[in-house]
Structure formats: C-alpha cells, structure tokens
C-alpha cells in the first residue's frame, strides 16, 4: 500500500482552516501533521477537520501559541505527548497506527515543533535561544534512551533548523542567523544520526539542490527573492529508507491568500 504523510506549520489552524481544507483536497495525504495550531484543545475546529475526510484527529494545544495536531484517515492504537524541558507548551505529540491501517499498522509518527529561538544566537543573552538548545538536547537524550527508530517510525515537524549548506539561500550570510548557526545545525545532525533517523528529503533530492520550506513574511516579493530555508522535515527510521518513493514541498501554498510562512512537505511511502 502507499502511505502519504505531510507536515505543515500552519501558523493558526483556525485562521487558515480554508487553506488546510484546500491542501487536503488537492494533495489528499493519508496523514497530515500540523504545528503552531495556536489554540487550546477545546477551540480546535475538530468537526471541520473531520469533515475534510480525516475522522481521526489528536491535538495538543495551547492558547495563542505552539500546538501540534495529527489528522489521519486511519485510527490510532496509541497516542502520547512529552512535556519537553519541563514545560507544558504543546510541542510534541506521537501516535501509533492501529491494525486497521493494514500494512501501515504499528507505524509510529512523532510530530515535533522545535522552538524558533528568537533573534540573538547566544544562550547567555537570549533565553529563547537557550530554550531551543535545551529542547534539542532533550530530543537527543530521548533518541538515545527510547530508541524510536528500533521499529517503523516517522519523525516530522517544524524543527526550526536548516541543517545543510543548501538548505538556505546563502550559507555564508546566514551562519550567524538563528536556524542556521553551527551550534544548531551540528546539534540537529548529531541527534538525527545518533538515533539513526534518515533525512527523507536528502535521500531522493541530495545536495547541491536548493530546497526550502519557509519564506519570511518580511519579504514582500518572497517568490522572486526566494530567500528561503528548509525548516520543515520528514525523517524515517533506518528500516524504512527503501519504502520512500517521493518527497516534495508544496511551494504554491506560500502564495495562497493569507498564507502560512511555511509550506507543506509531503512524502509518499510504499509499504
């Protein structure tokens, strides 16, 4: 069977419910993982999301900030969340697909929203940047302790780091900019490699191809300038590498009316 998984920082699911519906209608992924839903659980537009053809929805929300959700055509046998860095700030949710998912049964999906880190790349001067580094350190510890890639698993999310040279429009100009500083890129690659996650995008579309999933709102002509960064990722457990058939960024969504500054990333697997 084919399984299609998408991840998208939606930057308010209520504000961009129409955009979510349009994407789901056009791309029809089996599973959509959202970040930055920006609403508490009781304010999630659950019935609207289910009406798009996704009856199984889990959400960990927070008023006005953060928030992660997973929409699925298949039911879950398990769901769980981690409170990263001792904070209840809705940055993680995990599901395992039930036996009704057929060949995908038992597949675990981890949805993360890593802190952005503010503007100053110095943990002594910027608490937000310190929190980001602490968050990634906790992800690294979790990978070592929990062995999430021991079975079939996918890790997705807005990881807020563009780890490789060609994941940004200018490697040299962004070395001192949060999301591409050496301490961030090295930490993310170390935690990925230590846990034996596979960066799905770069399996099929290796460097030096430039790939972005985020374009700043500050750039009025974002498409022409194309000063993007690849902040949104899909990782596969080591045993799933050979199931990957395609992966892409739906760049067009960045040009829709009232868009998110992120575009969805979608992977197709053959299980």
mmCIF file of N, CA, C and O in Angstrom, residues 38-117:
data_model
loop_
_atom_site.group_PDB
_atom_site.id
_atom_site.type_symbol
_atom_site.label_atom_id
_atom_site.label_comp_id
_atom_site.label_asym_id
_atom_site.label_seq_id
_atom_site.Cartn_x
_atom_site.Cartn_y
_atom_site.Cartn_z
ATOM 1 N N UNK A 38 -1.978 27.056 17.485
ATOM 2 C CA UNK A 38 -2.317 28.293 18.197
ATOM 3 C C UNK A 38 -3.730 28.311 18.774
ATOM 4 O O UNK A 38 -4.410 29.336 18.726
ATOM 5 N N UNK A 39 -4.164 27.202 19.334
ATOM 6 C CA UNK A 39 -5.461 27.203 20.026
ATOM 7 C C UNK A 39 -5.486 26.095 21.060
ATOM 8 O O UNK A 39 -4.842 25.054 20.888
ATOM 9 N N UNK A 40 -6.223 26.282 22.149
ATOM 10 C CA UNK A 40 -6.378 25.206 23.128
ATOM 11 C C UNK A 40 -7.206 24.080 22.535
ATOM 12 O O UNK A 40 -7.873 24.232 21.506
ATOM 13 N N UNK A 41 -7.191 22.938 23.194
ATOM 14 C CA UNK A 41 -7.866 21.757 22.660
ATOM 15 C C UNK A 41 -9.353 21.985 22.421
ATOM 16 O O UNK A 41 -9.911 21.520 21.422
ATOM 17 N N UNK A 42 -10.006 22.723 23.324
ATOM 18 C CA UNK A 42 -11.452 22.896 23.180
ATOM 19 C C UNK A 42 -11.836 23.900 22.099
ATOM 20 O O UNK A 42 -13.020 24.044 21.774
ATOM 21 N N UNK A 43 -10.854 24.586 21.519
ATOM 22 C CA UNK A 43 -11.129 25.541 20.438
ATOM 23 C C UNK A 43 -10.706 24.997 19.074
ATOM 24 O O UNK A 43 -10.901 25.672 18.052
ATOM 25 N N UNK A 44 -10.158 23.803 19.038
ATOM 26 C CA UNK A 44 -9.782 23.213 17.756
ATOM 27 C C UNK A 44 -11.035 22.983 16.915
ATOM 28 O O UNK A 44 -12.021 22.433 17.413
ATOM 29 N N UNK A 45 -11.034 23.374 15.624
ATOM 30 C CA UNK A 45 -12.205 23.146 14.765
ATOM 31 C C UNK A 45 -12.297 21.670 14.355
ATOM 32 O O UNK A 45 -12.178 21.334 13.169
ATOM 33 N N UNK A 46 -12.549 20.824 15.326
ATOM 34 C CA UNK A 46 -12.482 19.379 15.131
ATOM 35 C C UNK A 46 -13.445 18.881 14.063
ATOM 36 O O UNK A 46 -13.069 18.123 13.162
ATOM 37 N N UNK A 47 -14.703 19.298 14.138
ATOM 38 C CA UNK A 47 -15.693 18.803 13.183
ATOM 39 C C UNK A 47 -15.364 19.224 11.764
ATOM 40 O O UNK A 47 -15.587 18.465 10.809
ATOM 41 N N UNK A 48 -14.824 20.424 11.608
ATOM 42 C CA UNK A 48 -14.431 20.890 10.279
ATOM 43 C C UNK A 48 -13.287 20.040 9.726
ATOM 44 O O UNK A 48 -13.299 19.664 8.546
ATOM 45 N N UNK A 49 -12.310 19.753 10.560
ATOM 46 C CA UNK A 49 -11.175 18.938 10.122
ATOM 47 C C UNK A 49 -11.633 17.527 9.760
ATOM 48 O O UNK A 49 -11.203 16.959 8.746
ATOM 49 N N UNK A 50 -12.518 16.968 10.572
ATOM 50 C CA UNK A 50 -13.027 15.640 10.281
ATOM 51 C C UNK A 50 -13.846 15.622 8.993
ATOM 52 O O UNK A 50 -13.809 14.655 8.227
ATOM 53 N N UNK A 51 -14.551 16.709 8.729
ATOM 54 C CA UNK A 51 -15.367 16.800 7.516
ATOM 55 C C UNK A 51 -14.520 16.820 6.246
ATOM 56 O O UNK A 51 -15.023 16.524 5.161
ATOM 57 N N UNK A 52 -13.245 17.139 6.371
ATOM 58 C CA UNK A 52 -12.356 17.094 5.213
ATOM 59 C C UNK A 52 -12.006 15.658 4.827
ATOM 60 O O UNK A 52 -11.328 15.426 3.834
ATOM 61 N N UNK A 53 -12.452 14.692 5.632
ATOM 62 C CA UNK A 53 -12.170 13.287 5.338
ATOM 63 C C UNK A 53 -11.145 12.662 6.258
ATOM 64 O O UNK A 53 -10.576 11.613 5.934
ATOM 65 N N UNK A 54 -10.940 13.273 7.413
ATOM 66 C CA UNK A 54 -9.939 12.811 8.374
ATOM 67 C C UNK A 54 -10.613 12.602 9.729
ATOM 68 O O UNK A 54 -10.573 13.484 10.592
ATOM 69 N N UNK A 55 -11.244 11.439 9.925
ATOM 70 C CA UNK A 55 -12.036 11.236 11.142
ATOM 71 C C UNK A 55 -11.215 11.124 12.418
ATOM 72 O O UNK A 55 -11.733 11.331 13.515
ATOM 73 N N UNK A 56 -9.918 10.824 12.275
ATOM 74 C CA UNK A 56 -9.090 10.574 13.454
ATOM 75 C C UNK A 56 -8.132 11.744 13.656
ATOM 76 O O UNK A 56 -7.236 11.983 12.843
ATOM 77 N N UNK A 57 -8.360 12.492 14.729
ATOM 78 C CA UNK A 57 -7.608 13.719 14.997
ATOM 79 C C UNK A 57 -7.162 13.722 16.451
ATOM 80 O O UNK A 57 -7.969 13.479 17.360
ATOM 81 N N UNK A 58 -5.886 14.001 16.658
ATOM 82 C CA UNK A 58 -5.379 14.236 18.015
ATOM 83 C C UNK A 58 -4.691 15.598 18.031
ATOM 84 O O UNK A 58 -4.096 16.019 17.029
ATOM 85 N N UNK A 59 -4.780 16.277 19.174
ATOM 86 C CA UNK A 59 -4.280 17.646 19.258
ATOM 87 C C UNK A 59 -3.781 17.920 20.654
ATOM 88 O O UNK A 59 -4.410 17.534 21.642
ATOM 89 N N UNK A 60 -2.634 18.554 20.735
ATOM 90 C CA UNK A 60 -2.124 19.085 21.992
ATOM 91 C C UNK A 60 -1.970 20.582 21.780
ATOM 92 O O UNK A 60 -1.081 21.027 21.043
ATOM 93 N N UNK A 61 -2.882 21.349 22.390
ATOM 94 C CA UNK A 61 -2.944 22.769 22.089
ATOM 95 C C UNK A 61 -2.605 23.663 23.264
ATOM 96 O O UNK A 61 -2.490 23.226 24.411
ATOM 97 N N UNK A 62 -2.483 24.946 22.938
ATOM 98 C CA UNK A 62 -2.146 25.968 23.921
ATOM 99 C C UNK A 62 -2.689 27.293 23.401
ATOM 100 O O UNK A 62 -2.559 27.592 22.210
ATOM 101 N N UNK A 63 -3.282 28.080 24.244
ATOM 102 C CA UNK A 63 -3.909 29.323 23.807
ATOM 103 C C UNK A 63 -2.886 30.285 23.201
ATOM 104 O O UNK A 63 -1.950 30.712 23.870
ATOM 105 N N UNK A 64 -3.085 30.592 21.917
ATOM 106 C CA UNK A 64 -2.297 31.626 21.269
ATOM 107 C C UNK A 64 -0.902 31.246 20.822
ATOM 108 O O UNK A 64 -0.272 31.990 20.075
ATOM 109 N N UNK A 65 -0.404 30.100 21.272
ATOM 110 C CA UNK A 65 0.980 29.736 20.969
ATOM 111 C C UNK A 65 1.080 28.240 20.655
ATOM 112 O O UNK A 65 0.252 27.433 21.078
ATOM 113 N N UNK A 66 2.127 27.885 19.916
ATOM 114 C CA UNK A 66 2.529 26.488 19.740
ATOM 115 C C UNK A 66 1.367 25.605 19.270
ATOM 116 O O UNK A 66 0.538 26.030 18.486
ATOM 117 N N UNK A 67 1.321 24.378 19.745
ATOM 118 C CA UNK A 67 0.251 23.463 19.386
ATOM 119 C C UNK A 67 0.627 22.541 18.241
ATOM 120 O O UNK A 67 1.164 22.973 17.217
ATOM 121 N N UNK A 68 0.362 21.238 18.426
ATOM 122 C CA UNK A 68 0.631 20.231 17.402
ATOM 123 C C UNK A 68 -0.592 19.337 17.258
ATOM 124 O O UNK A 68 -1.291 19.043 18.233
ATOM 125 N N UNK A 69 -0.851 18.893 16.028
ATOM 126 C CA UNK A 69 -2.003 18.041 15.758
ATOM 127 C C UNK A 69 -1.640 17.019 14.694
ATOM 128 O O UNK A 69 -0.741 17.245 13.874
ATOM 129 N N UNK A 70 -2.352 15.888 14.707
ATOM 130 C CA UNK A 70 -2.209 14.875 13.668
ATOM 131 C C UNK A 70 -3.599 14.497 13.187
ATOM 132 O O UNK A 70 -4.464 14.120 13.981
ATOM 133 N N UNK A 71 -3.810 14.640 11.871
ATOM 134 C CA UNK A 71 -5.065 14.258 11.214
ATOM 135 C C UNK A 71 -4.791 12.997 10.408
ATOM 136 O O UNK A 71 -3.789 12.916 9.700
ATOM 137 N N UNK A 72 -5.711 12.024 10.472
ATOM 138 C CA UNK A 72 -5.437 10.749 9.835
ATOM 139 C C UNK A 72 -6.698 10.114 9.270
ATOM 140 O O UNK A 72 -7.791 10.262 9.821
ATOM 141 N N UNK A 73 -6.516 9.376 8.178
ATOM 142 C CA UNK A 73 -7.598 8.555 7.645
ATOM 143 C C UNK A 73 -7.707 7.229 8.406
ATOM 144 O O UNK A 73 -8.727 6.538 8.308
ATOM 145 N N UNK A 74 -6.652 6.901 9.144
ATOM 146 C CA UNK A 74 -6.602 5.633 9.868
ATOM 147 C C UNK A 74 -6.635 5.865 11.371
ATOM 148 O O UNK A 74 -6.089 6.858 11.869
ATOM 149 N N UNK A 75 -7.237 4.946 12.119
ATOM 150 C CA UNK A 75 -7.286 5.116 13.579
ATOM 151 C C UNK A 75 -5.936 4.846 14.236
ATOM 152 O O UNK A 75 -5.029 4.286 13.627
ATOM 153 N N UNK A 76 -5.859 5.269 15.500
ATOM 154 C CA UNK A 76 -4.640 5.121 16.283
ATOM 155 C C UNK A 76 -4.838 4.054 17.357
ATOM 156 O O UNK A 76 -5.912 3.964 17.959
ATOM 157 N N UNK A 77 -3.797 3.291 17.607
ATOM 158 C CA UNK A 77 -3.843 2.350 18.732
ATOM 159 C C UNK A 77 -3.264 2.982 19.995
ATOM 160 O O UNK A 77 -3.590 2.572 21.109
ATOM 161 N N UNK A 78 -2.410 3.997 19.819
ATOM 162 C CA UNK A 78 -1.802 4.676 20.961
ATOM 163 C C UNK A 78 -1.561 6.136 20.608
ATOM 164 O O UNK A 78 -1.277 6.471 19.456
ATOM 165 N N UNK A 79 -1.652 6.993 21.614
ATOM 166 C CA UNK A 79 -1.240 8.388 21.475
ATOM 167 C C UNK A 79 -0.506 8.790 22.753
ATOM 168 O O UNK A 79 -0.798 8.271 23.834
ATOM 169 N N UNK A 80 0.448 9.699 22.622
ATOM 170 C CA UNK A 80 1.175 10.155 23.805
ATOM 171 C C UNK A 80 1.791 11.518 23.520
ATOM 172 O O UNK A 80 1.933 11.932 22.358
ATOM 173 N N UNK A 81 2.161 12.222 24.581
ATOM 174 C CA UNK A 81 2.839 13.509 24.452
ATOM 175 C C UNK A 81 4.006 13.552 25.430
ATOM 176 O O UNK A 81 4.005 12.853 26.450
ATOM 177 N N UNK A 82 4.997 14.348 25.106
ATOM 178 C CA UNK A 82 6.102 14.617 26.014
ATOM 179 C C UNK A 82 6.102 16.100 26.360
ATOM 180 O O UNK A 82 5.906 16.940 25.482
ATOM 181 N N UNK A 83 6.310 16.394 27.619
ATOM 182 C CA UNK A 83 6.478 17.774 28.060
ATOM 183 C C UNK A 83 7.968 18.091 28.025
ATOM 184 O O UNK A 83 8.711 17.766 28.936
ATOM 185 N N UNK A 84 8.394 18.699 26.953
ATOM 186 C CA UNK A 84 9.808 18.950 26.744
ATOM 187 C C UNK A 84 10.309 20.085 27.638
ATOM 188 O O UNK A 84 9.631 21.092 27.823
ATOM 189 N N UNK A 85 11.497 19.892 28.184
ATOM 190 C CA UNK A 85 12.154 20.892 29.036
ATOM 191 C C UNK A 85 11.293 21.257 30.248
ATOM 192 O O UNK A 85 11.376 22.377 30.766
ATOM 193 N N UNK A 86 10.435 20.349 30.674
ATOM 194 C CA UNK A 86 9.605 20.582 31.843
ATOM 195 C C UNK A 86 8.520 21.611 31.641
ATOM 196 O O UNK A 86 7.964 22.132 32.612
ATOM 197 N N UNK A 87 8.196 21.913 30.390
ATOM 198 C CA UNK A 87 7.190 22.936 30.096
ATOM 199 C C UNK A 87 5.969 22.303 29.445
ATOM 200 O O UNK A 87 6.091 21.421 28.611
ATOM 201 N N UNK A 88 4.818 22.810 29.787
ATOM 202 C CA UNK A 88 3.580 22.361 29.160
ATOM 203 C C UNK A 88 3.266 23.288 27.980
ATOM 204 O O UNK A 88 2.255 23.993 27.971
ATOM 205 N N UNK A 89 4.157 23.256 26.979
ATOM 206 C CA UNK A 89 3.990 24.213 25.890
ATOM 207 C C UNK A 89 3.680 23.564 24.545
ATOM 208 O O UNK A 89 3.960 24.144 23.498
ATOM 209 N N UNK A 90 3.074 22.384 24.563
ATOM 210 C CA UNK A 90 2.420 21.798 23.380
ATOM 211 C C UNK A 90 3.320 21.768 22.150
ATOM 212 O O UNK A 90 2.993 22.328 21.107
ATOM 213 N N UNK A 91 4.429 21.073 22.286
ATOM 214 C CA UNK A 91 5.386 20.998 21.182
ATOM 215 C C UNK A 91 5.639 19.569 20.697
ATOM 216 O O UNK A 91 6.518 19.355 19.859
ATOM 217 N N UNK A 92 4.894 18.613 21.187
ATOM 218 C CA UNK A 92 5.119 17.230 20.755
ATOM 219 C C UNK A 92 3.840 16.419 20.891
ATOM 220 O O UNK A 92 3.068 16.583 21.841
ATOM 221 N N UNK A 93 3.640 15.507 19.932
ATOM 222 C CA UNK A 93 2.589 14.503 20.031
ATOM 223 C C UNK A 93 3.003 13.300 19.183
ATOM 224 O O UNK A 93 3.628 13.455 18.133
ATOM 225 N N UNK A 94 2.669 12.103 19.665
ATOM 226 C CA UNK A 94 3.015 10.861 18.982
ATOM 227 C C UNK A 94 1.779 9.989 18.844
ATOM 228 O O UNK A 94 0.954 9.919 19.764
ATOM 229 N N UNK A 95 1.652 9.310 17.696
ATOM 230 C CA UNK A 95 0.591 8.321 17.501
ATOM 231 C C UNK A 95 1.196 7.045 16.933
ATOM 232 O O UNK A 95 2.241 7.077 16.272
ATOM 233 N N UNK A 96 0.515 5.941 17.177
ATOM 234 C CA UNK A 96 0.828 4.676 16.524
ATOM 235 C C UNK A 96 -0.421 4.216 15.790
ATOM 236 O O UNK A 96 -1.514 4.206 16.371
ATOM 237 N N UNK A 97 -0.276 3.873 14.519
ATOM 238 C CA UNK A 97 -1.421 3.458 13.716
ATOM 239 C C UNK A 97 -1.892 2.066 14.115
ATOM 240 O O UNK A 97 -1.086 1.175 14.387
ATOM 241 N N UNK A 98 -3.206 1.881 14.141
ATOM 242 C CA UNK A 98 -3.796 0.616 14.575
ATOM 243 C C UNK A 98 -3.818 -0.388 13.433
ATOM 244 O O UNK A 98 -3.448 -0.098 12.298
ATOM 245 N N UNK A 99 -4.314 -1.581 13.725
ATOM 246 C CA UNK A 99 -4.308 -2.659 12.737
ATOM 247 C C UNK A 99 -5.194 -2.343 11.531
ATOM 248 O O UNK A 99 -5.010 -2.908 10.458
ATOM 249 N N UNK A 100 -6.148 -1.417 11.692
ATOM 250 C CA UNK A 100 -6.984 -1.008 10.560
ATOM 251 C C UNK A 100 -6.177 -0.306 9.464
ATOM 252 O O UNK A 100 -6.652 -0.155 8.329
ATOM 253 N N UNK A 101 -4.968 0.094 9.789
ATOM 254 C CA UNK A 101 -4.104 0.751 8.811
ATOM 255 C C UNK A 101 -3.396 -0.252 7.896
ATOM 256 O O UNK A 101 -2.571 0.139 7.068
ATOM 257 N N UNK A 102 -3.714 -1.526 8.063
ATOM 258 C CA UNK A 102 -3.195 -2.587 7.187
ATOM 259 C C UNK A 102 -1.666 -2.618 7.212
ATOM 260 O O UNK A 102 -1.075 -2.807 8.251
ATOM 261 N N UNK A 103 -1.028 -2.420 6.067
ATOM 262 C CA UNK A 103 0.429 -2.537 6.011
ATOM 263 C C UNK A 103 1.134 -1.469 6.846
ATOM 264 O O UNK A 103 2.303 -1.624 7.202
ATOM 265 N N UNK A 104 0.422 -0.397 7.161
ATOM 266 C CA UNK A 104 0.997 0.667 7.989
ATOM 267 C C UNK A 104 0.741 0.446 9.474
ATOM 268 O O UNK A 104 1.140 1.270 10.300
ATOM 269 N N UNK A 105 0.075 -0.633 9.830
ATOM 270 C CA UNK A 105 -0.218 -0.917 11.241
ATOM 271 C C UNK A 105 1.077 -0.992 12.040
ATOM 272 O O UNK A 105 2.057 -1.597 11.600
ATOM 273 N N UNK A 106 1.070 -0.361 13.204
ATOM 274 C CA UNK A 106 2.248 -0.364 14.062
ATOM 275 C C UNK A 106 3.230 0.754 13.778
ATOM 276 O O UNK A 106 4.187 0.953 14.541
ATOM 277 N N UNK A 107 3.005 1.508 12.711
ATOM 278 C CA UNK A 107 3.871 2.632 12.391
ATOM 279 C C UNK A 107 3.650 3.760 13.400
ATOM 280 O O UNK A 107 2.509 4.150 13.664
ATOM 281 N N UNK A 108 4.728 4.264 13.944
ATOM 282 C CA UNK A 108 4.658 5.345 14.921
ATOM 283 C C UNK A 108 5.083 6.657 14.263
ATOM 284 O O UNK A 108 6.073 6.694 13.535
ATOM 285 N N UNK A 109 4.315 7.717 14.526
ATOM 286 C CA UNK A 109 4.589 9.030 13.944
ATOM 287 C C UNK A 109 4.793 10.036 15.071
ATOM 288 O O UNK A 109 3.931 10.208 15.928
ATOM 289 N N UNK A 110 5.946 10.673 15.061
ATOM 290 C CA UNK A 110 6.306 11.680 16.058
ATOM 291 C C UNK A 110 6.242 13.051 15.412
ATOM 292 O O UNK A 110 6.899 13.297 14.392
ATOM 293 N N UNK A 111 5.463 13.949 15.997
ATOM 294 C CA UNK A 111 5.284 15.298 15.470
ATOM 295 C C UNK A 111 5.891 16.287 16.466
ATOM 296 O O UNK A 111 5.425 16.397 17.605
ATOM 297 N N UNK A 112 6.919 17.029 16.026
ATOM 298 C CA UNK A 112 7.637 17.965 16.890
ATOM 299 C C UNK A 112 7.542 19.389 16.353
ATOM 300 O O UNK A 112 7.529 19.610 15.139
ATOM 301 N N UNK A 113 7.502 20.334 17.285
ATOM 302 C CA UNK A 113 7.628 21.748 16.950
ATOM 303 C C UNK A 113 8.747 22.324 17.818
ATOM 304 O O UNK A 113 8.547 22.655 18.982
ATOM 305 N N UNK A 114 9.930 22.422 17.243
ATOM 306 C CA UNK A 114 11.100 22.910 17.972
ATOM 307 C C UNK A 114 11.007 24.428 18.119
ATOM 308 O O UNK A 114 10.603 25.121 17.177
ATOM 309 N N UNK A 115 11.371 24.984 19.270
ATOM 310 C CA UNK A 115 11.321 26.442 19.445
ATOM 311 C C UNK A 115 12.125 27.171 18.376
ATOM 312 O O UNK A 115 13.179 26.708 17.941
ATOM 313 N N UNK A 116 11.633 28.349 17.989
ATOM 314 C CA UNK A 116 12.312 29.120 16.943
ATOM 315 C C UNK A 116 13.648 29.676 17.428
ATOM 316 O O UNK A 116 14.619 29.739 16.674
ATOM 317 N N UNK A 117 13.695 30.140 18.669
ATOM 318 C CA UNK A 117 14.970 30.562 19.235
ATOM 319 C C UNK A 117 15.241 32.050 19.254
ATOM 320 O O UNK A 117 16.338 32.484 19.630
#
